[in-house]
JSON list of C-alpha atoms in Angstrom, two decimals:
[
{"chain": "A", "resi": 116, "resn": "MET", "atom": "CA", "xyz": [142.61, 102.16, 121.44]},
{"chain": "A", "resi": 117, "resn": "LYS", "atom": "CA", "xyz": [138.40, 103.64, 120.81]},
{"chain": "A", "resi": 118, "resn": "GLN", "atom": "CA", "xyz": [139.35, 106.18, 123.58]},
{"chain": "A", "resi": 119, "resn": "GLN", "atom": "CA", "xyz": [141.31, 107.23, 120.74]},
{"chain": "A", "resi": 120, "resn": "LYS", "atom": "CA", "xyz": [139.41, 106.91, 118.52]},
{"chain": "A", "resi": 121, "resn": "ALA", "atom": "CA", "xyz": [136.84, 109.06, 120.09]},
{"chain": "A", "resi": 122, "resn": "LEU", "atom": "CA", "xyz": [139.30, 112.33, 121.24]},
{"chain": "A", "resi": 123, "resn": "HIS", "atom": "CA", "xyz": [139.17, 111.73, 117.32]},
{"chain": "A", "resi": 124, "resn": "ILE", "atom": "CA", "xyz": [136.14, 111.93, 117.02]},
{"chain": "A", "resi": 125, "resn": "SER", "atom": "CA", "xyz": [136.03, 115.27, 119.60]},
{"chain": "A", "resi": 126, "resn": "LYS", "atom": "CA", "xyz": [139.24, 117.10, 117.40]},
{"chain": "A", "resi": 127, "resn": "ILE", "atom": "CA", "xyz": [137.20, 116.76, 114.67]},
{"chain": "A", "resi": 128, "resn": "VAL", "atom": "CA", "xyz": [133.85, 118.55, 115.85]},
{"chain": "A", "resi": 129, "resn": "LEU", "atom": "CA", "xyz": [135.26, 120.94, 118.22]},
{"chain": "A", "resi": 130, "resn": "GLN", "atom": "CA", "xyz": [138.56, 121.88, 115.13]},
{"chain": "A", "resi": 131, "resn": "GLN", "atom": "CA", "xyz": [137.13, 120.79, 111.42]},
{"chain": "A", "resi": 132, "resn": "PRO", "atom": "CA", "xyz": [133.42, 121.35, 111.68]},
{"chain": "A", "resi": 133, "resn": "ASN", "atom": "CA", "xyz": [133.06, 120.69, 107.62]},
{"chain": "A", "resi": 134, "resn": "GLU", "atom": "CA", "xyz": [134.50, 117.27, 107.97]},
{"chain": "A", "resi": 135, "resn": "LEU", "atom": "CA", "xyz": [131.11, 115.86, 110.60]},
{"chain": "A", "resi": 136, "resn": "GLY", "atom": "CA", "xyz": [129.19, 116.10, 107.33]},
{"chain": "A", "resi": 137, "resn": "THR", "atom": "CA", "xyz": [131.23, 113.64, 106.12]},
{"chain": "A", "resi": 138, "resn": "LEU", "atom": "CA", "xyz": [130.90, 111.55, 109.16]},
{"chain": "A", "resi": 139, "resn": "GLU", "atom": "CA", "xyz": [127.13, 112.31, 109.93]},
{"chain": "A", "resi": 140, "resn": "ARG", "atom": "CA", "xyz": [126.70, 110.20, 106.24]},
{"chain": "A", "resi": 141, "resn": "LYS", "atom": "CA", "xyz": [128.28, 108.07, 106.90]},
{"chain": "A", "resi": 142, "resn": "LEU", "atom": "CA", "xyz": [126.72, 106.62, 110.36]},
{"chain": "A", "resi": 143, "resn": "GLN", "atom": "CA", "xyz": [125.17, 103.91, 110.37]},
{"chain": "A", "resi": 144, "resn": "PRO", "atom": "CA", "xyz": [122.37, 103.17, 113.57]},
{"chain": "A", "resi": 145, "resn": "THR", "atom": "CA", "xyz": [124.46, 100.12, 113.30]},
{"chain": "A", "resi": 146, "resn": "ASP", "atom": "CA", "xyz": [127.38, 101.41, 114.18]},
{"chain": "A", "resi": 147, "resn": "VAL", "atom": "CA", "xyz": [127.50, 102.49, 117.62]},
{"chain": "A", "resi": 148, "resn": "PHE", "atom": "CA", "xyz": [127.34, 99.20, 118.65]},
{"chain": "A", "resi": 149, "resn": "SER", "atom": "CA", "xyz": [130.97, 98.88, 118.87]},
{"chain": "A", "resi": 150, "resn": "LYS", "atom": "CA", "xyz": [131.94, 102.20, 120.39]},
{"chain": "A", "resi": 151, "resn": "PRO", "atom": "CA", "xyz": [133.41, 103.46, 123.38]},
{"chain": "A", "resi": 152, "resn": "THR", "atom": "CA", "xyz": [130.97, 105.08, 125.87]},
{"chain": "A", "resi": 153, "resn": "LEU", "atom": "CA", "xyz": [130.62, 109.03, 126.81]},
{"chain": "A", "resi": 154, "resn": "GLY", "atom": "CA", "xyz": [131.25, 107.20, 130.35]},
{"chain": "A", "resi": 155, "resn": "GLU", "atom": "CA", "xyz": [134.50, 105.10, 129.40]},
{"chain": "A", "resi": 156, "resn": "VAL", "atom": "CA", "xyz": [136.00, 108.12, 126.74]},
{"chain": "A", "resi": 157, "resn": "TYR", "atom": "CA", "xyz": [135.23, 111.56, 128.44]},
{"chain": "A", "resi": 158, "resn": "LYS", "atom": "CA", "xyz": [136.41, 109.89, 132.05]},
{"chain": "A", "resi": 159, "resn": "GLY", "atom": "CA", "xyz": [139.67, 112.12, 134.88]},
{"chain": "A", "resi": 160, "resn": "PRO", "atom": "CA", "xyz": [141.78, 114.24, 132.13]},
{"chain": "A", "resi": 161, "resn": "PHE", "atom": "CA", "xyz": [139.44, 113.74, 129.48]},
{"chain": "A", "resi": 162, "resn": "SER", "atom": "CA", "xyz": [136.39, 115.34, 131.11]},
{"chain": "A", "resi": 163, "resn": "SER", "atom": "CA", "xyz": [136.54, 118.61, 130.02]},
{"chain": "A", "resi": 164, "resn": "VAL", "atom": "CA", "xyz": [136.40, 117.64, 126.42]},
{"chain": "A", "resi": 165, "resn": "GLY", "atom": "CA", "xyz": [133.85, 115.84, 126.31]},
{"chain": "A", "resi": 166, "resn": "TYR", "atom": "CA", "xyz": [131.25, 118.34, 127.75]},
{"chain": "A", "resi": 167, "resn": "LYS", "atom": "CA", "xyz": [133.50, 120.29, 124.95]},
{"chain": "A", "resi": 168, "resn": "THR", "atom": "CA", "xyz": [132.66, 117.96, 122.67]},
{"chain": "A", "resi": 169, "resn": "VAL", "atom": "CA", "xyz": [128.79, 117.35, 123.30]},
{"chain": "A", "resi": 170, "resn": "PHE", "atom": "CA", "xyz": [128.63, 121.44, 124.10]},
{"chain": "A", "resi": 171, "resn": "SER", "atom": "CA", "xyz": [129.68, 122.24, 120.74]},
{"chain": "A", "resi": 172, "resn": "LEU", "atom": "CA", "xyz": [127.06, 119.57, 119.33]},
{"chain": "A", "resi": 173, "resn": "THR", "atom": "CA", "xyz": [124.48, 121.17, 121.62]},
{"chain": "A", "resi": 174, "resn": "ASN", "atom": "CA", "xyz": [125.31, 124.32, 120.12]},
{"chain": "A", "resi": 175, "resn": "ARG", "atom": "CA", "xyz": [125.97, 123.27, 116.41]},
{"chain": "A", "resi": 176, "resn": "PHE", "atom": "CA", "xyz": [122.46, 121.37, 116.59]},
{"chain": "A", "resi": 177, "resn": "LEU", "atom": "CA", "xyz": [119.97, 123.97, 118.21]},
{"chain": "A", "resi": 178, "resn": "ASP", "atom": "CA", "xyz": [121.91, 126.67, 115.56]},
{"chain": "A", "resi": 179, "resn": "GLY", "atom": "CA", "xyz": [119.63, 124.41, 112.25]},
{"chain": "A", "resi": 180, "resn": "PHE", "atom": "CA", "xyz": [116.49, 125.96, 113.66]},
{"chain": "A", "resi": 181, "resn": "GLY", "atom": "CA", "xyz": [115.25, 129.22, 112.52]},
{"chain": "A", "resi": 182, "resn": "PHE", "atom": "CA", "xyz": [113.49, 130.13, 115.33]},
{"chain": "A", "resi": 183, "resn": "ALA", "atom": "CA", "xyz": [113.78, 133.78, 116.64]},
{"chain": "A", "resi": 184, "resn": "THR", "atom": "CA", "xyz": [114.43, 132.61, 120.27]},
{"chain": "A", "resi": 185, "resn": "LYS", "atom": "CA", "xyz": [117.78, 131.11, 121.06]},
{"chain": "A", "resi": 186, "resn": "LEU", "atom": "CA", "xyz": [118.20, 129.43, 123.83]},
{"chain": "A", "resi": 187, "resn": "SER", "atom": "CA", "xyz": [120.60, 131.51, 126.41]},
{"chain": "A", "resi": 188, "resn": "GLU", "atom": "CA", "xyz": [124.13, 130.55, 126.77]},
{"chain": "A", "resi": 189, "resn": "ALA", "atom": "CA", "xyz": [122.84, 128.72, 130.55]},
{"chain": "A", "resi": 190, "resn": "GLN", "atom": "CA", "xyz": [120.09, 126.53, 128.96]},
{"chain": "A", "resi": 191, "resn": "LYS", "atom": "CA", "xyz": [122.64, 124.92, 126.59]},
{"chain": "A", "resi": 192, "resn": "GLN", "atom": "CA", "xyz": [124.84, 125.05, 129.06]},
{"chain": "A", "resi": 193, "resn": "ILE", "atom": "CA", "xyz": [121.71, 122.18, 131.18]},
{"chain": "A", "resi": 194, "resn": "ILE", "atom": "CA", "xyz": [121.00, 120.61, 128.40]},
{"chain": "A", "resi": 195, "resn": "THR", "atom": "CA", "xyz": [124.91, 119.34, 127.47]},
{"chain": "A", "resi": 196, "resn": "SER", "atom": "CA", "xyz": [125.50, 118.26, 130.62]},
{"chain": "A", "resi": 197, "resn": "ASP", "atom": "CA", "xyz": [122.11, 116.81, 130.72]},
{"chain": "A", "resi": 198, "resn": "LEU", "atom": "CA", "xyz": [122.62, 114.77, 127.87]},
{"chain": "A", "resi": 199, "resn": "LEU", "atom": "CA", "xyz": [126.68, 113.99, 129.36]},
{"chain": "A", "resi": 200, "resn": "GLU", "atom": "CA", "xyz": [124.77, 112.02, 132.24]},
{"chain": "A", "resi": 201, "resn": "ALA", "atom": "CA", "xyz": [121.53, 111.21, 130.12]},
{"chain": "A", "resi": 202, "resn": "CYS", "atom": "CA", "xyz": [123.93, 109.60, 127.70]},
{"chain": "A", "resi": 203, "resn": "LYS", "atom": "CA", "xyz": [127.35, 108.30, 129.29]},
{"chain": "A", "resi": 204, "resn": "TYR", "atom": "CA", "xyz": [126.57, 105.17, 128.71]},
{"chain": "A", "resi": 205, "resn": "GLU", "atom": "CA", "xyz": [125.38, 105.58, 125.28]},
{"chain": "A", "resi": 206, "resn": "SER", "atom": "CA", "xyz": [128.83, 106.69, 122.57]},
{"chain": "A", "resi": 207, "resn": "LEU", "atom": "CA", "xyz": [129.65, 109.76, 121.18]},
{"chain": "A", "resi": 208, "resn": "GLU", "atom": "CA", "xyz": [128.18, 108.80, 117.58]},
{"chain": "A", "resi": 209, "resn": "ASP", "atom": "CA", "xyz": [125.19, 107.58, 119.28]},
{"chain": "A", "resi": 210, "resn": "LEU", "atom": "CA", "xyz": [124.56, 111.46, 120.34]},
{"chain": "A", "resi": 211, "resn": "ILE", "atom": "CA", "xyz": [125.64, 112.64, 116.40]},
{"chain": "A", "resi": 212, "resn": "LEU", "atom": "CA", "xyz": [123.50, 110.05, 114.87]},
{"chain": "A", "resi": 213, "resn": "PHE", "atom": "CA", "xyz": [121.01, 111.46, 117.26]},
{"chain": "A", "resi": 214, "resn": "PHE", "atom": "CA", "xyz": [120.82, 114.89, 115.96]},
{"chain": "A", "resi": 215, "resn": "LYS", "atom": "CA", "xyz": [121.11, 113.99, 112.34]},
{"chain": "A", "resi": 216, "resn": "ASN", "atom": "CA", "xyz": [117.69, 112.68, 113.09]},
{"chain": "A", "resi": 217, "resn": "ALA", "atom": "CA", "xyz": [115.81, 114.86, 115.62]},
{"chain": "A", "resi": 218, "resn": "ARG", "atom": "CA", "xyz": [117.15, 117.50, 113.16]},
{"chain": "A", "resi": 219, "resn": "ASN", "atom": "CA", "xyz": [115.25, 115.44, 109.46]},
{"chain": "A", "resi": 220, "resn": "GLY", "atom": "CA", "xyz": [112.30, 115.54, 112.07]},
{"chain": "A", "resi": 221, "resn": "LEU", "atom": "CA", "xyz": [112.28, 111.87, 112.63]},
{"chain": "A", "resi": 222, "resn": "TYR", "atom": "CA", "xyz": [111.55, 112.44, 116.76]},
{"chain": "A", "resi": 223, "resn": "GLY", "atom": "CA", "xyz": [108.67, 115.02, 115.72]},
{"chain": "A", "resi": 224, "resn": "VAL", "atom": "CA", "xyz": [108.01, 118.61, 114.20]},
{"chain": "A", "resi": 225, "resn": "ALA", "atom": "CA", "xyz": [109.46, 121.22, 116.38]},
{"chain": "A", "resi": 226, "resn": "LYS", "atom": "CA", "xyz": [106.77, 124.66, 116.11]},
{"chain": "A", "resi": 227, "resn": "LYS", "atom": "CA", "xyz": [107.35, 126.76, 119.01]},
{"chain": "A", "resi": 228, "resn": "GLY", "atom": "CA", "xyz": [110.71, 126.09, 119.44]},
{"chain": "A", "resi": 229, "resn": "VAL", "atom": "CA", "xyz": [113.23, 123.83, 120.75]},
{"chain": "A", "resi": 230, "resn": "ASP", "atom": "CA", "xyz": [114.26, 123.51, 124.21]},
{"chain": "A", "resi": 231, "resn": "GLY", "atom": "CA", "xyz": [115.92, 120.44, 127.19]},
{"chain": "A", "resi": 232, "resn": "ASN", "atom": "CA", "xyz": [112.51, 119.24, 127.81]},
{"chain": "A", "resi": 233, "resn": "THR", "atom": "CA", "xyz": [111.49, 118.23, 124.01]},
{"chain": "A", "resi": 234, "resn": "ILE", "atom": "CA", "xyz": [115.06, 117.18, 123.34]},
{"chain": "A", "resi": 235, "resn": "LEU", "atom": "CA", "xyz": [115.81, 115.24, 126.35]},
{"chain": "A", "resi": 236, "resn": "GLY", "atom": "CA", "xyz": [111.93, 114.28, 127.40]},
{"chain": "A", "resi": 237, "resn": "ASP", "atom": "CA", "xyz": [111.44, 113.88, 123.97]},
{"chain": "A", "resi": 238, "resn": "TRP", "atom": "CA", "xyz": [113.54, 112.90, 120.97]},
{"chain": "A", "resi": 239, "resn": "LEU", "atom": "CA", "xyz": [115.81, 111.10, 123.34]},
{"chain": "A", "resi": 240, "resn": "PRO", "atom": "CA", "xyz": [113.45, 108.23, 124.47]},
{"chain": "A", "resi": 241, "resn": "GLN", "atom": "CA", "xyz": [112.92, 108.43, 120.97]},
{"chain": "A", "resi": 242, "resn": "TYR", "atom": "CA", "xyz": [116.05, 107.99, 119.54]},
{"chain": "A", "resi": 243, "resn": "LEU", "atom": "CA", "xyz": [116.95, 105.19, 122.58]},
{"chain": "A", "resi": 244, "resn": "GLU", "atom": "CA", "xyz": [113.84, 103.20, 122.21]},
{"chain": "A", "resi": 245, "resn": "ALA", "atom": "CA", "xyz": [114.61, 102.44, 118.71]},
{"chain": "A", "resi": 246, "resn": "LYS", "atom": "CA", "xyz": [118.48, 101.72, 119.24]},
{"chain": "A", "resi": 247, "resn": "THR", "atom": "CA", "xyz": [116.95, 99.27, 121.93]},
{"chain": "A", "resi": 248, "resn": "LEU", "atom": "CA", "xyz": [114.32, 97.21, 118.78]},
{"chain": "A", "resi": 249, "resn": "LEU", "atom": "CA", "xyz": [117.80, 97.32, 116.54]},
{"chain": "A", "resi": 250, "resn": "ARG", "atom": "CA", "xyz": [119.83, 95.53, 118.80]},
{"chain": "A", "resi": 251, "resn": "GLU", "atom": "CA", "xyz": [117.88, 92.86, 119.87]},
{"chain": "A", "resi": 252, "resn": "GLN", "atom": "CA", "xyz": [116.59, 92.55, 116.43]},
{"chain": "A", "resi": 253, "resn": "MET", "atom": "CA", "xyz": [120.45, 92.11, 115.37]},
{"chain": "A", "resi": 254, "resn": "VAL", "atom": "CA", "xyz": [120.03, 89.28, 118.56]},
{"chain": "A", "resi": 255, "resn": "SER", "atom": "CA", "xyz": [117.94, 87.93, 117.49]},
{"chain": "A", "resi": 256, "resn": "HIS", "atom": "CA", "xyz": [119.37, 87.57, 114.00]},
{"chain": "A", "resi": 257, "resn": "LYS", "atom": "CA", "xyz": [122.65, 86.33, 115.34]},
{"chain": "A", "resi": 258, "resn": "LYS", "atom": "CA", "xyz": [121.30, 83.77, 116.72]},
{"chain": "A", "resi": 259, "resn": "ASP", "atom": "CA", "xyz": [118.70, 82.72, 112.88]},
{"chain": "A", "resi": 260, "resn": "LEU", "atom": "CA", "xyz": [122.08, 83.07, 111.52]},
{"chain": "A", "resi": 261, "resn": "HIS", "atom": "CA", "xyz": [123.26, 80.74, 114.37]},
{"chain": "A", "resi": 262, "resn": "LEU", "atom": "CA", "xyz": [121.23, 78.06, 114.37]},
{"chain": "A", "resi": 263, "resn": "THR", "atom": "CA", "xyz": [121.14, 78.08, 109.90]},
{"chain": "A", "resi": 264, "resn": "MET", "atom": "CA", "xyz": [124.99, 77.75, 110.03]},
{"chain": "A", "resi": 265, "resn": "VAL", "atom": "CA", "xyz": [124.49, 74.40, 112.95]},
{"chain": "A", "resi": 266, "resn": "THR", "atom": "CA", "xyz": [122.21, 73.87, 111.16]},
{"chain": "A", "resi": 267, "resn": "ASP", "atom": "CA", "xyz": [123.61, 73.03, 107.58]},
{"chain": "A", "resi": 268, "resn": "LYS", "atom": "CA", "xyz": [127.06, 72.09, 109.64]},
{"chain": "A", "resi": 269, "resn": "ALA", "atom": "CA", "xyz": [124.17, 69.39, 111.04]},
{"chain": "A", "resi": 270, "resn": "LYS", "atom": "CA", "xyz": [123.19, 67.79, 107.03]},
{"chain": "A", "resi": 271, "resn": "THR", "atom": "CA", "xyz": [126.40, 68.50, 105.46]},
{"chain": "A", "resi": 272, "resn": "ILE", "atom": "CA", "xyz": [128.06, 65.68, 108.42]},
{"chain": "A", "resi": 273, "resn": "GLU", "atom": "CA", "xyz": [124.85, 63.57, 108.03]},
{"chain": "A", "resi": 274, "resn": "THR", "atom": "CA", "xyz": [125.31, 64.02, 103.88]},
{"chain": "A", "resi": 275, "resn": "TYR", "atom": "CA", "xyz": [129.14, 63.23, 104.39]},
{"chain": "A", "resi": 276, "resn": "LYS", "atom": "CA", "xyz": [128.21, 60.35, 106.55]},
{"chain": "A", "resi": 277, "resn": "LYS", "atom": "CA", "xyz": [125.50, 58.14, 104.87]},
{"chain": "A", "resi": 278, "resn": "HIS", "atom": "CA", "xyz": [127.96, 58.58, 101.50]},
{"chain": "A", "resi": 279, "resn": "TYR", "atom": "CA", "xyz": [130.11, 56.89, 103.80]},
{"chain": "A", "resi": 280, "resn": "GLU", "atom": "CA", "xyz": [128.08, 54.03, 104.86]},
{"chain": "A", "resi": 281, "resn": "GLN", "atom": "CA", "xyz": [126.99, 53.78, 101.37]},
{"chain": "A", "resi": 282, "resn": "LYS", "atom": "CA", "xyz": [130.21, 53.48, 100.27]},
{"chain": "A", "resi": 283, "resn": "ALA", "atom": "CA", "xyz": [131.00, 50.95, 103.26]},
{"chain": "A", "resi": 284, "resn": "VAL", "atom": "CA", "xyz": [127.72, 48.82, 102.32]},
{"chain": "A", "resi": 285, "resn": "LYS", "atom": "CA", "xyz": [128.46, 48.82, 98.11]},
{"chain": "A", "resi": 286, "resn": "LYS", "atom": "CA", "xyz": [132.20, 47.59, 98.98]},
{"chain": "A", "resi": 287, "resn": "LYS", "atom": "CA", "xyz": [130.91, 45.26, 101.33]},
{"chain": "A", "resi": 288, "resn": "TYR", "atom": "CA", "xyz": [128.59, 43.94, 98.98]},
{"chain": "A", "resi": 289, "resn": "GLU", "atom": "CA", "xyz": [131.66, 43.48, 96.38]},
{"chain": "A", "resi": 290, "resn": "LYS", "atom": "CA", "xyz": [133.22, 41.12, 98.92]},
{"chain": "A", "resi": 291, "resn": "MET", "atom": "CA", "xyz": [130.36, 39.07, 99.56]},
{"chain": "A", "resi": 292, "resn": "THR", "atom": "CA", "xyz": [129.52, 38.72, 95.95]},
{"chain": "A", "resi": 293, "resn": "LYS", "atom": "CA", "xyz": [133.37, 37.78, 95.41]},
{"chain": "A", "resi": 294, "resn": "LEU", "atom": "CA", "xyz": [132.94, 35.49, 97.98]},
{"chain": "A", "resi": 295, "resn": "ALA", "atom": "CA", "xyz": [129.99, 33.31, 96.78]},
{"chain": "A", "resi": 296, "resn": "ASN", "atom": "CA", "xyz": [131.15, 33.25, 93.53]},
{"chain": "A", "resi": 297, "resn": "GLU", "atom": "CA", "xyz": [134.30, 31.44, 94.99]},
{"chain": "A", "resi": 298, "resn": "ALA", "atom": "CA", "xyz": [132.30, 29.70, 97.60]},
{"chain": "A", "resi": 299, "resn": "THR", "atom": "CA", "xyz": [129.87, 28.04, 94.11]},
{"chain": "A", "resi": 300, "resn": "LYS", "atom": "CA", "xyz": [133.01, 27.60, 91.74]},
{"chain": "A", "resi": 301, "resn": "ASN", "atom": "CA", "xyz": [133.56, 23.78, 92.38]},
{"chain": "A", "resi": 302, "resn": "CYS", "atom": "CA", "xyz": [129.66, 23.57, 93.31]},
{"chain": "A", "resi": 303, "resn": "ASP", "atom": "CA", "xyz": [127.05, 20.76, 92.26]},
{"chain": "A", "resi": 304, "resn": "ARG", "atom": "CA", "xyz": [122.83, 21.14, 93.52]},
{"chain": "A", "resi": 305, "resn": "GLN", "atom": "CA", "xyz": [123.20, 19.40, 96.73]},
{"chain": "A", "resi": 306, "resn": "MET", "atom": "CA", "xyz": [127.14, 21.53, 97.82]},
{"chain": "A", "resi": 307, "resn": "LEU", "atom": "CA", "xyz": [125.26, 24.56, 97.14]},
{"chain": "A", "resi": 308, "resn": "GLU", "atom": "CA", "xyz": [121.91, 24.03, 99.09]},
{"chain": "A", "resi": 309, "resn": "ASP", "atom": "CA", "xyz": [123.82, 22.96, 102.14]},
{"chain": "A", "resi": 310, "resn": "LEU", "atom": "CA", "xyz": [125.88, 26.37, 101.83]},
{"chain": "A", "resi": 311, "resn": "ILE", "atom": "CA", "xyz": [122.26, 28.18, 101.68]},
{"chain": "A", "resi": 312, "resn": "MET", "atom": "CA", "xyz": [121.57, 26.73, 105.00]},
{"chain": "A", "resi": 313, "resn": "THR", "atom": "CA", "xyz": [124.29, 27.70, 106.37]},
{"chain": "A", "resi": 314, "resn": "TRP", "atom": "CA", "xyz": [125.00, 31.44, 105.19]},
{"chain": "A", "resi": 315, "resn": "GLU", "atom": "CA", "xyz": [120.75, 31.41, 106.20]},
{"chain": "A", "resi": 316, "resn": "ARG", "atom": "CA", "xyz": [122.34, 30.33, 110.16]},
{"chain": "A", "resi": 317, "resn": "SER", "atom": "CA", "xyz": [124.93, 33.00, 109.85]},
{"chain": "A", "resi": 318, "resn": "VAL", "atom": "CA", "xyz": [123.66, 35.90, 111.39]},
{"chain": "A", "resi": 319, "resn": "GLU", "atom": "CA", "xyz": [126.34, 37.41, 109.43]},
{"chain": "A", "resi": 320, "resn": "LEU", "atom": "CA", "xyz": [126.09, 35.88, 106.33]},
{"chain": "A", "resi": 321, "resn": "ARG", "atom": "CA", "xyz": [122.22, 36.13, 106.70]},
{"chain": "A", "resi": 322, "resn": "PRO", "atom": "CA", "xyz": [121.48, 39.43, 104.53]},
{"chain": "A", "resi": 323, "resn": "TYR", "atom": "CA", "xyz": [123.68, 37.90, 101.73]},
{"chain": "A", "resi": 324, "resn": "VAL", "atom": "CA", "xyz": [121.88, 34.63, 101.35]},
{"chain": "A", "resi": 325, "resn": "ARG", "atom": "CA", "xyz": [120.82, 35.51, 97.51]},
{"chain": "A", "resi": 326, "resn": "LEU", "atom": "CA", "xyz": [124.31, 35.98, 95.91]},
{"chain": "A", "resi": 327, "resn": "LEU", "atom": "CA", "xyz": [123.94, 31.50, 96.06]},
{"chain": "A", "resi": 328, "resn": "ILE", "atom": "CA", "xyz": [120.43, 31.81, 95.91]},
{"chain": "A", "resi": 329, "resn": "VAL", "atom": "CA", "xyz": [120.56, 32.98, 92.49]},
{"chain": "A", "resi": 330, "resn": "LYS", "atom": "CA", "xyz": [122.83, 30.67, 91.42]},
{"chain": "A", "resi": 331, "resn": "ARG", "atom": "CA", "xyz": [120.59, 28.43, 91.79]},
{"chain": "A", "resi": 332, "resn": "LYS", "atom": "CA", "xyz": [119.61, 29.29, 87.83]},
{"chain": "A", "resi": 333, "resn": "GLU", "atom": "CA", "xyz": [123.40, 28.22, 86.89]},
{"chain": "A", "resi": 334, "resn": "ILE", "atom": "CA", "xyz": [123.98, 25.27, 88.68]},
{"chain": "A", "resi": 335, "resn": "ARG", "atom": "CA", "xyz": [121.44, 22.50, 87.90]},
{"chain": "A", "resi": 336, "resn": "LYS", "atom": "CA", "xyz": [122.28, 19.94, 88.90]}
]
């Protein structure tokens, strides 16, 4: 599927050059990371398609400069072959974006002319370095996003945990309040004091002994 999409772009480059400008404008630096490489697409029977596509892009790029001295066909062919080798692990979209950036002067201004040394020795390394930095930023952002999601999830779990713990504590307190009321319903003061001592000796009942202590105000005899 990815190879078919890449071959479709080759068709645009070779047969519909007017649409290439639209493709350039839509293409974003982050788009290239999901595309197949030149080495993956243009192999076997598609090798010639790859060569023609890159040659056409190179020719289009060079024609965009108004220098009096133009490169010969042989020089263009050499640049094309060198680009295919240097960019075999990059995508066709990489080349399109690279040529667009170079044409716009992002890697320096060509004052006398453009040749293979300028393209492959100066401008392409700048593009590849910028691409590497962008990849690192994307990976870092993805890690930060994942960490944020994990942290948020942990906070959510902790919030629900506290909610249910508080709910359980409230339910337990209500249960013990009811028990204290029933246990002291027909108590006199001595029975209440004995009951308080019994609860104080119990690990389970001790936290709730105050429910009995407050009964002293009600039971005085």
